[in-house]
Amino acid sequence: MSEFFPEVSSIKYEGTESKNPLAFKHYKADELVEGKSMREHFRFGAAYWHCMRNPLGDPFGPGTAQMPWDDGSDSVENAQKRTHVFFEFLEKTGIDYYCFHDRDIAPELGTLAESNSALDAVVDELEGLQQQTGKKLLWGTACLFVHPRYAMGAATSPCPEVFAYAAAQVKKAIEVTHRLGGEGYTFWGGREGYSSLINTDLKRELDNLGRFLHMAVDYKKEIGFEGQFYIEPKPKEPTKHQYDSDAAACLNFLRDYDLLDHFKLNIETNHAILAGHTVEHDLKVASTAGALGSIDANAGDELLGWDTDQFPTNIYDATRIMLVLLDMGGFTTGGLNFDAKRRRESHEPIDLFHAHVGGMDTFARGLKSAAAIRADGRMKEFVANRYGGWDEGVGAKIERGESNLADLEAYALSKEPVPPSSGRQEMLENLFNEFI
Ligand code: XLS
Ligand code: NI
Ligand code: NI
């Protein structure tokens, strides 16, 4: 097997004393935290689209990423070769999972039939590499947003032919995900949204999206694909109003169209921020509904305000994410997929390694801090006490469903409420900092 990153050997855990930039200081795959190995807590994934296909361009200039292995062509051979580069990267970083869009791994050719056979040829290669290395597919997805036919949406296009083409593409993408033993399949809205109501039939578009997802559920059953379906919320970009704007909007949509039993959410940090939330908010909304499935880990930049998809390096944020995840009991089907790209200035292949190693170490620190906060227990105890009134007296009666407005009026007439004691936000923020 030829080597594409000869300057990098397997990344090892060297501990906090190490000065080696390509060593883990905190991530030790087999170290147990709360009785489970770090590897199992995270189920780290790498995004094929960012690692292998993102040229790192911006609206003012072309890509800068050096990809010496890539001949720049749309050939199947070139696409197959990239899979070897990617698996070498997975092996050297010790990332166990990956995610892809159909059109990242294989080229889109002149006809759907040609594109499908190109996809099959690349999937053959991926299948072999998975067998050789033990790496696994976290989820697959279809790219329904790059080609101009999808400029007005895919499942929500005003044009039924486009809907049909998207359906065919999803059918094939689910098949290859199934063939590769994928543990999930993601629907990110892409261009499912609109820019102006002046030309949009919103009800029709939403109904069609519901129909589309039901067809996918039916097909999944038909072929016996048992991976989890995910919806990935995002509020804007590319369209001004994306239908899957945040966790709450997705849950409402899924309930409305009777799809909630078949989907969980894949929450992405940068998307939650664009929605005006923190990521822990969206994670909590999803997990409270029993629907937190997977995480696209990245970071935004508050000064830029778009989906910058940076690598996560903020230990506070990682701790908050890991607290929600540990409180939920961890991942079942999902994982922590680095949906992140290097900055345009970080154009050398080795930067891919620095980026992922940093993300993994950041989450290792977040995991340890979150576990320490849970073991300490003061935070949880404070919250339990804050709501303790609900465990007795009138509170317990309300929660048992034994009260009505007239009862509560009689109670209120007999007694002025005692104001609750301080929320102690600052004290708790200080307590949180004790663990970072
Ligand atoms: C784009 C999304 C996308 C999904 C997969 O903003 O994050 O990359 O994760 O389609
Ligand atoms: Ni994403
Ligand atoms: Ni994104």
Tab-separated table of C-alpha atoms and ligand atoms in Angstrom:
chain	number	residue	atom	x	y	z
A	1	MET	CA	0.000	0.000	0.000
A	2	SER	CA	1.498	3.371	-0.963
A	3	GLU	CA	1.758	6.062	1.662
A	4	PHE	CA	0.197	9.463	1.064
A	5	PHE	CA	1.197	11.068	4.350
A	6	PRO	CA	4.770	9.830	4.760
A	7	GLU	CA	5.576	12.664	7.171
A	8	VAL	CA	2.984	11.434	9.692
A	9	SER	CA	3.105	8.215	11.650
A	10	SER	CA	0.249	6.880	13.788
A	11	ILE	CA	-0.818	9.485	16.320
A	12	LYS	CA	-0.180	8.239	19.853
A	13	TYR	CA	-1.216	9.295	23.311
A	14	GLU	CA	1.817	10.923	24.952
A	15	GLY	CA	0.176	12.721	27.882
A	16	THR	CA	0.134	16.337	28.980
A	17	GLU	CA	3.933	16.640	29.253
A	18	SER	CA	4.436	15.966	25.549
A	19	LYS	CA	5.493	18.810	23.287
A	20	ASN	CA	4.827	16.795	20.156
A	21	PRO	CA	2.092	18.653	18.231
A	22	LEU	CA	1.025	15.409	16.574
A	23	ALA	CA	0.394	13.462	19.758
A	24	PHE	CA	-2.682	13.213	21.919
A	25	LYS	CA	-2.278	14.940	25.266
A	26	HIS	CA	-5.693	13.917	26.581
A	27	TYR	CA	-7.343	11.466	24.211
A	28	LYS	CA	-6.463	7.947	25.170
A	29	ALA	CA	-8.751	5.657	23.207
A	30	ASP	CA	-8.936	2.867	25.770
A	31	GLU	CA	-9.023	4.946	28.942
A	32	LEU	CA	-12.239	4.370	30.853
A	33	VAL	CA	-14.407	7.300	31.864
A	34	GLU	CA	-17.586	6.436	33.763
A	35	GLY	CA	-16.856	2.807	32.956
A	36	LYS	CA	-16.684	3.238	29.180
A	37	SER	CA	-13.669	3.758	26.938
A	38	MET	CA	-13.153	7.165	25.348
A	39	ARG	CA	-13.328	5.531	21.952
A	40	GLU	CA	-16.822	4.237	22.747
A	41	HIS	CA	-17.998	7.516	24.264
A	42	PHE	CA	-17.136	9.498	21.173
A	43	ARG	CA	-17.383	7.159	18.223
A	44	PHE	CA	-15.362	9.803	16.358
A	45	GLY	CA	-16.069	10.249	12.692
A	46	ALA	CA	-14.359	12.166	9.884
A	47	ALA	CA	-16.238	13.888	7.063
A	48	TYR	CA	-15.157	12.757	3.621
A	49	TRP	CA	-16.411	15.985	2.051
A	50	HIS	CA	-14.193	18.223	4.147
A	51	CYS	CA	-11.145	15.968	4.347
A	52	MET	CA	-10.965	14.805	0.748
A	53	ARG	CA	-13.053	17.174	-1.335
A	54	ASN	CA	-12.948	20.595	0.233
A	55	PRO	CA	-10.506	22.722	-1.790
A	56	LEU	CA	-10.673	25.447	0.904
A	57	GLY	CA	-11.853	28.194	-1.415
A	58	ASP	CA	-13.818	31.258	-0.372
A	59	PRO	CA	-16.020	33.720	-2.321
A	60	PHE	CA	-12.930	35.821	-3.096
A	61	GLY	CA	-10.514	33.202	-4.228
A	62	PRO	CA	-10.037	29.599	-5.295
A	63	GLY	CA	-9.080	26.627	-3.213
A	64	THR	CA	-5.659	26.415	-1.650
A	65	ALA	CA	-5.654	22.846	-0.309
A	66	GLN	CA	-2.696	20.822	-1.467
A	67	MET	CA	-3.832	17.367	-2.538
A	68	PRO	CA	-0.828	15.873	-4.289
A	69	TRP	CA	-2.609	12.526	-4.678
A	70	ASP	CA	-5.501	14.065	-6.631
A	71	ASP	CA	-5.229	14.550	-10.418
A	72	GLY	CA	-8.160	16.983	-10.327
A	73	SER	CA	-10.198	14.907	-12.761
A	74	ASP	CA	-13.704	13.496	-12.446
A	75	SER	CA	-12.506	10.012	-13.232
A	76	VAL	CA	-13.562	6.961	-11.273
A	77	GLU	CA	-9.882	5.996	-10.852
A	78	ASN	CA	-9.137	9.315	-9.179
A	79	ALA	CA	-12.155	8.872	-6.918
A	80	GLN	CA	-11.032	5.360	-6.008
A	81	LYS	CA	-7.533	6.560	-5.241
A	82	ARG	CA	-8.842	9.165	-2.806
A	83	THR	CA	-10.465	6.441	-0.709
A	84	HIS	CA	-7.002	5.027	0.006
A	85	VAL	CA	-5.712	8.430	1.043
A	86	PHE	CA	-8.691	8.852	3.352
A	87	PHE	CA	-8.309	5.454	4.993
A	88	GLU	CA	-4.626	6.081	5.616
A	89	PHE	CA	-5.706	9.284	7.343
A	90	LEU	CA	-8.322	7.397	9.423
A	91	GLU	CA	-5.786	4.778	10.407
A	92	LYS	CA	-3.108	7.256	11.408
A	93	THR	CA	-5.472	9.398	13.489
A	94	GLY	CA	-7.267	6.428	15.039
A	95	ILE	CA	-10.676	7.737	13.936
A	96	ASP	CA	-13.010	4.751	13.763
A	97	TYR	CA	-15.883	6.110	11.649
A	98	TYR	CA	-16.520	8.234	8.601
A	99	CYS	CA	-19.402	9.948	6.819
A	100	PHE	CA	-19.920	10.821	3.158
A	101	HIS	CA	-22.254	12.277	0.567
A	102	ASP	CA	-22.707	10.178	-2.577
A	103	ARG	CA	-21.177	12.904	-4.745
A	104	ASP	CA	-18.116	13.375	-2.508
A	105	ILE	CA	-16.945	9.858	-2.904
A	106	ALA	CA	-17.831	9.427	-6.579
A	107	PRO	CA	-18.278	11.863	-9.458
A	108	GLU	CA	-21.601	12.981	-10.841
A	109	LEU	CA	-21.470	12.005	-14.514
A	110	GLY	CA	-23.633	12.731	-17.552
A	111	THR	CA	-26.574	10.489	-16.615
A	112	LEU	CA	-27.961	9.067	-13.397
A	113	ALA	CA	-27.115	5.546	-14.575
A	114	GLU	CA	-23.471	6.522	-15.144
A	115	SER	CA	-23.291	8.276	-11.793
A	116	ASN	CA	-24.752	5.184	-10.132
A	117	SER	CA	-22.171	2.877	-11.631
A	118	ALA	CA	-19.349	5.250	-10.687
A	119	LEU	CA	-20.718	5.198	-7.154
A	120	ASP	CA	-20.773	1.401	-7.143
A	121	ALA	CA	-17.163	1.281	-8.282
A	122	VAL	CA	-16.031	3.547	-5.449
A	123	VAL	CA	-18.180	1.722	-2.911
A	124	ASP	CA	-16.442	-1.524	-3.933
A	125	GLU	CA	-13.200	0.135	-2.943
A	126	LEU	CA	-14.580	1.457	0.344
A	127	GLU	CA	-15.966	-1.952	1.201
A	128	GLY	CA	-12.547	-3.517	0.756
A	129	LEU	CA	-10.850	-0.816	2.804
A	130	GLN	CA	-13.389	-1.172	5.618
A	131	GLN	CA	-12.696	-4.898	5.713
A	132	GLN	CA	-8.943	-4.378	5.773
A	133	THR	CA	-8.949	-1.717	8.470
A	134	GLY	CA	-12.074	-2.304	10.575
A	135	LYS	CA	-13.176	1.309	9.994
A	136	LYS	CA	-16.934	1.831	9.885
A	137	LEU	CA	-19.456	4.056	8.203
A	138	LEU	CA	-21.272	6.257	10.729
A	139	TRP	CA	-23.701	7.578	8.158
A	140	GLY	CA	-24.125	8.207	4.491
A	141	THR	CA	-26.144	10.879	2.746
A	142	ALA	CA	-27.005	12.192	-0.702
A	143	CYS	CA	-25.838	15.534	-1.994
A	144	LEU	CA	-29.072	17.236	-3.038
A	145	PHE	CA	-27.802	20.790	-3.108
A	146	VAL	CA	-24.788	21.282	-5.394
A	147	HIS	CA	-26.151	20.486	-8.848
A	148	PRO	CA	-28.112	23.375	-10.442
A	149	ARG	CA	-31.188	21.129	-10.797
A	150	TYR	CA	-31.544	21.491	-7.016
A	151	ALA	CA	-31.298	25.288	-6.994
A	152	MET	CA	-34.938	25.487	-5.840
A	153	GLY	CA	-34.799	22.530	-3.502
A	154	ALA	CA	-34.956	18.767	-3.966
A	155	ALA	CA	-37.955	17.284	-2.133
A	156	THR	CA	-39.395	20.811	-1.904
A	157	SER	CA	-38.724	21.793	-5.505
A	158	PRO	CA	-41.624	23.356	-7.418
A	159	CYS	CA	-40.786	20.801	-10.124
A	160	PRO	CA	-41.860	17.147	-9.709
A	161	GLU	CA	-39.108	15.900	-12.060
A	162	VAL	CA	-36.549	17.265	-9.634
A	163	PHE	CA	-38.353	15.559	-6.748
A	164	ALA	CA	-38.184	12.287	-8.695
A	165	TYR	CA	-34.466	12.688	-9.419
A	166	ALA	CA	-33.770	13.409	-5.761
A	167	ALA	CA	-35.803	10.349	-4.777
A	168	ALA	CA	-33.721	8.198	-7.121
A	169	GLN	CA	-30.518	9.615	-5.700
A	170	VAL	CA	-31.634	8.972	-2.108
A	171	LYS	CA	-32.708	5.433	-2.985
A	172	LYS	CA	-29.249	4.693	-4.310
A	173	ALA	CA	-27.491	6.438	-1.428
A	174	ILE	CA	-29.474	4.390	1.105
A	175	GLU	CA	-28.587	1.215	-0.802
A	176	VAL	CA	-24.856	1.895	-0.730
A	177	THR	CA	-24.995	2.995	2.905
A	178	HIS	CA	-26.695	-0.314	3.672
A	179	ARG	CA	-24.133	-2.221	1.671
A	180	LEU	CA	-21.308	-0.592	3.656
A	181	GLY	CA	-22.953	-1.501	6.958
A	182	GLY	CA	-23.699	2.187	7.668
A	183	GLU	CA	-25.028	2.785	11.161
A	184	GLY	CA	-27.140	5.702	10.015
A	185	TYR	CA	-28.316	7.852	7.161
A	186	THR	CA	-28.620	11.640	7.376
A	187	PHE	CA	-30.995	14.051	5.722
A	188	TRP	CA	-29.612	17.536	5.901
A	189	GLY	CA	-32.076	19.975	4.312
A	190	GLY	CA	-29.693	21.325	1.687
A	191	ARG	CA	-31.849	23.737	-0.256
A	192	GLU	CA	-35.112	22.615	1.348
A	193	GLY	CA	-36.307	26.096	2.239
A	194	TYR	CA	-37.006	29.332	0.437
A	195	SER	CA	-35.762	32.840	-0.087
A	196	SER	CA	-39.045	34.655	-0.592
A	197	LEU	CA	-42.680	33.788	0.114
A	198	ILE	CA	-43.650	35.813	-2.897
A	199	ASN	CA	-43.012	32.817	-5.135
A	200	THR	CA	-43.346	29.955	-2.643
A	201	ASP	CA	-46.165	27.541	-1.796
A	202	LEU	CA	-44.932	26.728	1.697
A	203	LYS	CA	-47.651	24.210	2.588
A	204	ARG	CA	-47.134	22.249	-0.592
A	205	GLU	CA	-43.371	22.171	-0.135
A	206	LEU	CA	-43.669	20.912	3.446
A	207	ASP	CA	-46.228	18.262	2.481
A	208	ASN	CA	-43.922	17.072	-0.288
A	209	LEU	CA	-40.972	16.889	2.096
A	210	GLY	CA	-43.126	14.757	4.407
A	211	ARG	CA	-44.007	12.465	1.478
A	212	PHE	CA	-40.379	12.204	0.460
A	213	LEU	CA	-39.239	11.137	3.915
A	214	HIS	CA	-42.068	8.591	4.183
A	215	MET	CA	-40.898	7.063	0.913
A	216	ALA	CA	-37.391	6.806	2.369
A	217	VAL	CA	-38.749	5.101	5.496
A	218	ASP	CA	-40.694	2.639	3.342
A	219	TYR	CA	-37.647	1.862	1.245
A	220	LYS	CA	-35.452	1.400	4.278
A	221	LYS	CA	-37.885	-1.250	5.538
A	222	GLU	CA	-38.156	-2.849	2.139
A	223	ILE	CA	-34.425	-3.473	1.868
A	224	GLY	CA	-33.934	-4.267	5.555
A	225	PHE	CA	-31.638	-1.317	6.293
A	226	GLU	CA	-31.555	-0.990	10.059
A	227	GLY	CA	-29.412	2.124	10.369
A	228	GLN	CA	-30.881	5.141	12.114
A	229	PHE	CA	-32.330	7.986	10.022
A	230	TYR	CA	-31.284	11.468	11.119
A	231	ILE	CA	-32.423	14.971	10.274
A	232	GLU	CA	-29.766	17.644	10.661
A	233	PRO	CA	-31.192	21.059	11.572
A	234	LYS	CA	-29.813	24.263	10.090
A	235	PRO	CA	-31.613	27.621	10.087
A	236	LYS	CA	-30.218	29.416	7.043
A	237	GLU	CA	-27.586	29.050	4.356
A	238	PRO	CA	-28.032	28.206	1.580
A	239	THR	CA	-31.644	29.446	1.712
A	240	LYS	CA	-32.835	32.299	3.875
A	241	HIS	CA	-35.453	30.147	5.603
A	242	GLN	CA	-34.529	26.499	5.925
A	243	TYR	CA	-37.486	24.277	6.863
A	244	ASP	CA	-35.360	22.308	9.354
A	245	SER	CA	-34.268	25.455	11.167
A	246	ASP	CA	-33.513	24.047	14.615
A	247	ALA	CA	-34.172	21.027	16.810
A	248	ALA	CA	-37.605	22.266	17.873
A	249	ALA	CA	-38.690	22.972	14.277
A	250	CYS	CA	-37.501	19.519	13.164
A	251	LEU	CA	-39.311	17.796	16.010
A	252	ASN	CA	-42.487	19.693	15.184
A	253	PHE	CA	-42.186	18.726	11.526
A	254	LEU	CA	-41.531	15.078	12.349
A	255	ARG	CA	-44.522	14.933	14.706
A	256	ASP	CA	-46.758	16.754	12.271
A	257	TYR	CA	-45.955	14.317	9.487
A	258	ASP	CA	-45.999	11.236	11.696
A	259	LEU	CA	-42.292	10.548	11.234
A	260	LEU	CA	-40.980	10.900	14.773
A	261	ASP	CA	-40.682	7.140	15.303
A	262	HIS	CA	-38.339	6.888	12.346
A	263	PHE	CA	-35.946	9.793	12.838
A	264	LYS	CA	-33.539	11.209	15.338
A	265	LEU	CA	-31.610	14.448	15.071
A	266	ASN	CA	-28.010	15.035	14.121
A	267	ILE	CA	-27.136	18.277	15.897
A	268	GLU	CA	-24.334	20.448	14.537
A	269	THR	CA	-22.694	23.069	16.744
A	270	ASN	CA	-22.344	25.784	14.119
A	271	HIS	CA	-25.941	25.292	12.945
A	272	ALA	CA	-27.317	25.688	16.468
A	273	ILE	CA	-25.389	28.938	16.789
A	274	LEU	CA	-26.761	30.217	13.461
A	275	ALA	CA	-30.224	29.462	14.849
A	276	GLY	CA	-29.517	31.810	17.746
A	277	HIS	CA	-29.034	28.959	20.211
A	278	THR	CA	-26.158	27.362	21.980
A	279	VAL	CA	-25.384	23.833	20.885
A	280	GLU	CA	-26.236	22.500	24.329
A	281	HIS	CA	-29.690	24.025	23.950
A	282	ASP	CA	-30.389	22.145	20.743
A	283	LEU	CA	-28.848	18.964	22.139
A	284	LYS	CA	-31.063	19.232	25.202
A	285	VAL	CA	-34.209	19.920	23.179
A	286	ALA	CA	-33.447	16.837	21.077
A	287	SER	CA	-32.514	14.564	23.965
A	288	THR	CA	-35.543	15.633	25.998
A	289	ALA	CA	-37.695	14.397	23.129
A	290	GLY	CA	-35.744	11.114	23.075
A	291	ALA	CA	-34.429	12.124	19.671
A	292	LEU	CA	-30.775	13.053	20.047
A	293	GLY	CA	-29.055	10.707	17.640
A	294	SER	CA	-25.687	12.054	16.558
A	295	ILE	CA	-23.484	15.133	16.608
A	296	ASP	CA	-21.703	17.082	13.885
A	297	ALA	CA	-18.889	18.593	15.917
A	298	ASN	CA	-17.430	21.881	14.768
A	299	ALA	CA	-17.358	25.514	15.816
A	300	GLY	CA	-18.547	28.819	14.415
A	301	ASP	CA	-17.015	32.235	14.717
A	302	GLU	CA	-19.168	34.824	16.431
A	303	LEU	CA	-17.538	37.605	14.432
A	304	LEU	CA	-18.325	36.026	11.080
A	305	GLY	CA	-21.847	34.702	11.521
A	306	TRP	CA	-21.956	32.003	8.861
A	307	ASP	CA	-21.340	28.257	8.787
A	308	THR	CA	-17.553	28.519	9.093
A	309	ASP	CA	-17.317	24.851	10.143
A	310	GLN	CA	-14.154	25.321	12.166
A	311	PHE	CA	-12.568	22.610	14.226
A	312	PRO	CA	-13.715	22.534	17.846
A	313	THR	CA	-11.034	23.738	20.275
A	314	ASN	CA	-13.145	25.257	23.025
A	315	ILE	CA	-12.978	23.111	26.156
A	316	TYR	CA	-15.910	24.871	27.817
A	317	ASP	CA	-18.161	24.106	24.874
A	318	ALA	CA	-16.941	20.518	24.659
A	319	THR	CA	-17.692	20.100	28.362
A	320	ARG	CA	-21.223	21.414	27.918
A	321	ILE	CA	-21.794	19.077	24.992
A	322	MET	CA	-20.443	16.103	26.902
A	323	LEU	CA	-22.625	16.902	29.916
A	324	VAL	CA	-25.766	16.644	27.815
A	325	LEU	CA	-24.479	13.481	26.172
A	326	LEU	CA	-23.506	11.780	29.443
A	327	ASP	CA	-26.802	12.790	31.059
A	328	MET	CA	-28.543	11.126	28.139
A	329	GLY	CA	-26.562	7.930	28.614
A	330	GLY	CA	-24.301	8.386	25.572
A	331	PHE	CA	-24.652	7.542	21.911
A	332	THR	CA	-26.412	4.450	20.724
A	333	THR	CA	-26.244	4.627	16.944
A	334	GLY	CA	-24.621	8.011	16.490
A	335	GLY	CA	-21.186	9.458	17.014
A	336	LEU	CA	-19.172	12.615	16.981
A	337	ASN	CA	-18.500	13.466	13.371
A	338	PHE	CA	-16.053	16.291	12.717
A	339	ASP	CA	-18.052	18.247	10.162
A	340	ALA	CA	-15.217	20.746	10.067
A	341	LYS	CA	-12.744	22.161	7.612
A	342	ARG	CA	-9.370	23.777	7.926
A	343	ARG	CA	-8.971	27.488	7.344
A	344	ARG	CA	-7.996	28.487	3.821
A	345	GLU	CA	-4.555	29.377	5.162
A	346	SER	CA	-4.009	25.828	6.493
A	347	HIS	CA	-3.503	24.303	3.111
A	348	GLU	CA	-0.929	21.567	3.731
A	349	PRO	CA	-2.001	17.927	4.097
A	350	ILE	CA	-0.494	17.765	7.570
A	351	ASP	CA	-2.960	20.441	8.731
A	352	LEU	CA	-5.691	17.803	8.400
A	353	PHE	CA	-3.953	15.911	11.184
A	354	HIS	CA	-3.400	18.925	13.428
A	355	ALA	CA	-7.069	19.819	13.050
A	356	HIS	CA	-8.473	16.410	13.973
A	357	VAL	CA	-5.975	15.711	16.736
A	358	GLY	CA	-6.941	19.038	18.317
A	359	GLY	CA	-10.644	18.270	18.043
A	360	MET	CA	-10.211	14.830	19.608
A	361	ASP	CA	-8.126	16.199	22.461
A	362	THR	CA	-10.615	19.004	23.061
A	363	PHE	CA	-13.424	16.484	23.405
A	364	ALA	CA	-11.330	14.252	25.639
A	365	ARG	CA	-10.908	17.193	27.995
A	366	GLY	CA	-14.612	17.988	27.727
A	367	LEU	CA	-15.468	14.392	28.584
A	368	LYS	CA	-13.200	14.316	31.625
A	369	SER	CA	-14.491	17.661	32.888
A	370	ALA	CA	-18.107	16.654	32.352
A	371	ALA	CA	-17.573	13.346	34.146
A	372	ALA	CA	-15.915	15.190	37.045
A	373	ILE	CA	-18.846	17.619	37.284
A	374	ARG	CA	-21.237	14.671	37.397
A	375	ALA	CA	-19.171	12.806	39.971
A	376	ASP	CA	-19.009	15.916	42.141
A	377	GLY	CA	-22.789	16.166	42.066
A	378	ARG	CA	-23.155	19.719	43.409
A	379	MET	CA	-24.510	21.068	40.154
A	380	LYS	CA	-27.178	18.410	39.864
A	381	GLU	CA	-28.076	18.722	43.529
A	382	PHE	CA	-28.575	22.455	43.150
A	383	VAL	CA	-30.997	21.971	40.288
A	384	ALA	CA	-32.853	19.196	42.106
A	385	ASN	CA	-33.277	21.450	45.148
A	386	ARG	CA	-34.317	24.377	43.013
A	387	TYR	CA	-37.270	22.368	41.754
A	388	GLY	CA	-37.783	20.533	45.070
A	389	GLY	CA	-41.105	22.306	45.672
A	390	TRP	CA	-42.601	20.137	42.930
A	391	ASP	CA	-41.917	16.996	44.927
A	392	GLU	CA	-44.423	17.867	47.684
A	393	GLY	CA	-47.619	19.689	48.532
A	394	VAL	CA	-49.354	21.678	45.835
A	395	GLY	CA	-46.507	21.047	43.350
A	396	ALA	CA	-46.797	17.278	43.594
A	397	LYS	CA	-50.560	17.535	43.289
A	398	ILE	CA	-50.239	19.581	40.067
A	399	GLU	CA	-47.745	17.115	38.643
A	400	ARG	CA	-50.036	14.195	39.485
A	401	GLY	CA	-52.713	15.918	37.413
A	402	GLU	CA	-55.012	16.327	40.398
A	403	SER	CA	-55.391	20.107	40.279
A	404	ASN	CA	-57.576	22.462	38.312
A	405	LEU	CA	-57.791	26.228	37.998
A	406	ALA	CA	-60.499	26.547	40.680
A	407	ASP	CA	-58.469	24.505	43.227
A	408	LEU	CA	-55.418	26.584	42.501
A	409	GLU	CA	-57.408	29.783	42.851
A	410	ALA	CA	-58.580	28.673	46.328
A	411	TYR	CA	-54.978	27.801	47.206
A	412	ALA	CA	-53.631	31.143	45.939
A	413	LEU	CA	-56.315	33.076	47.827
A	414	SER	CA	-55.207	31.380	51.045
A	415	LYS	CA	-51.468	31.879	50.557
A	416	GLU	CA	-49.092	34.392	48.946
A	417	PRO	CA	-46.269	32.546	47.122
A	418	VAL	CA	-42.869	32.615	48.815
A	419	PRO	CA	-40.473	33.837	46.100
A	420	PRO	CA	-38.006	31.135	45.101
A	421	SER	CA	-34.460	31.518	46.385
A	422	SER	CA	-31.673	32.853	44.141
A	423	GLY	CA	-30.870	31.068	40.879
A	424	ARG	CA	-27.156	31.485	41.784
A	425	GLN	CA	-26.063	31.532	38.161
A	426	GLU	CA	-22.716	33.152	38.939
A	427	MET	CA	-21.990	30.730	41.761
A	428	LEU	CA	-22.720	27.812	39.433
A	429	GLU	CA	-20.608	29.280	36.639
A	430	ASN	CA	-17.732	29.490	39.118
A	431	LEU	CA	-18.394	25.916	40.145
A	432	PHE	CA	-18.324	24.829	36.479
A	433	ASN	CA	-14.923	26.535	36.106
A	434	GLU	CA	-13.521	24.494	38.970
A	435	PHE	CA	-13.589	21.509	36.630
A	436	ILE	CA	-11.995	22.977	33.507
B	1	XLS	C1	-24.011	21.554	5.885
B	1	XLS	C2	-24.170	20.301	6.617
B	1	XLS	C3	-23.772	19.075	5.833
B	1	XLS	C4	-24.370	17.852	6.472
B	1	XLS	C5	-24.437	16.668	5.584
B	1	XLS	O1	-24.041	22.640	6.437
B	1	XLS	O2	-23.485	20.380	7.836
B	1	XLS	O3	-22.406	18.984	5.696
B	1	XLS	O4	-23.700	17.486	7.640
B	1	XLS	O5	-25.168	16.928	4.441
B	2	NI	NI	-23.249	18.785	9.212
B	3	NI	NI	-22.774	22.680	8.506
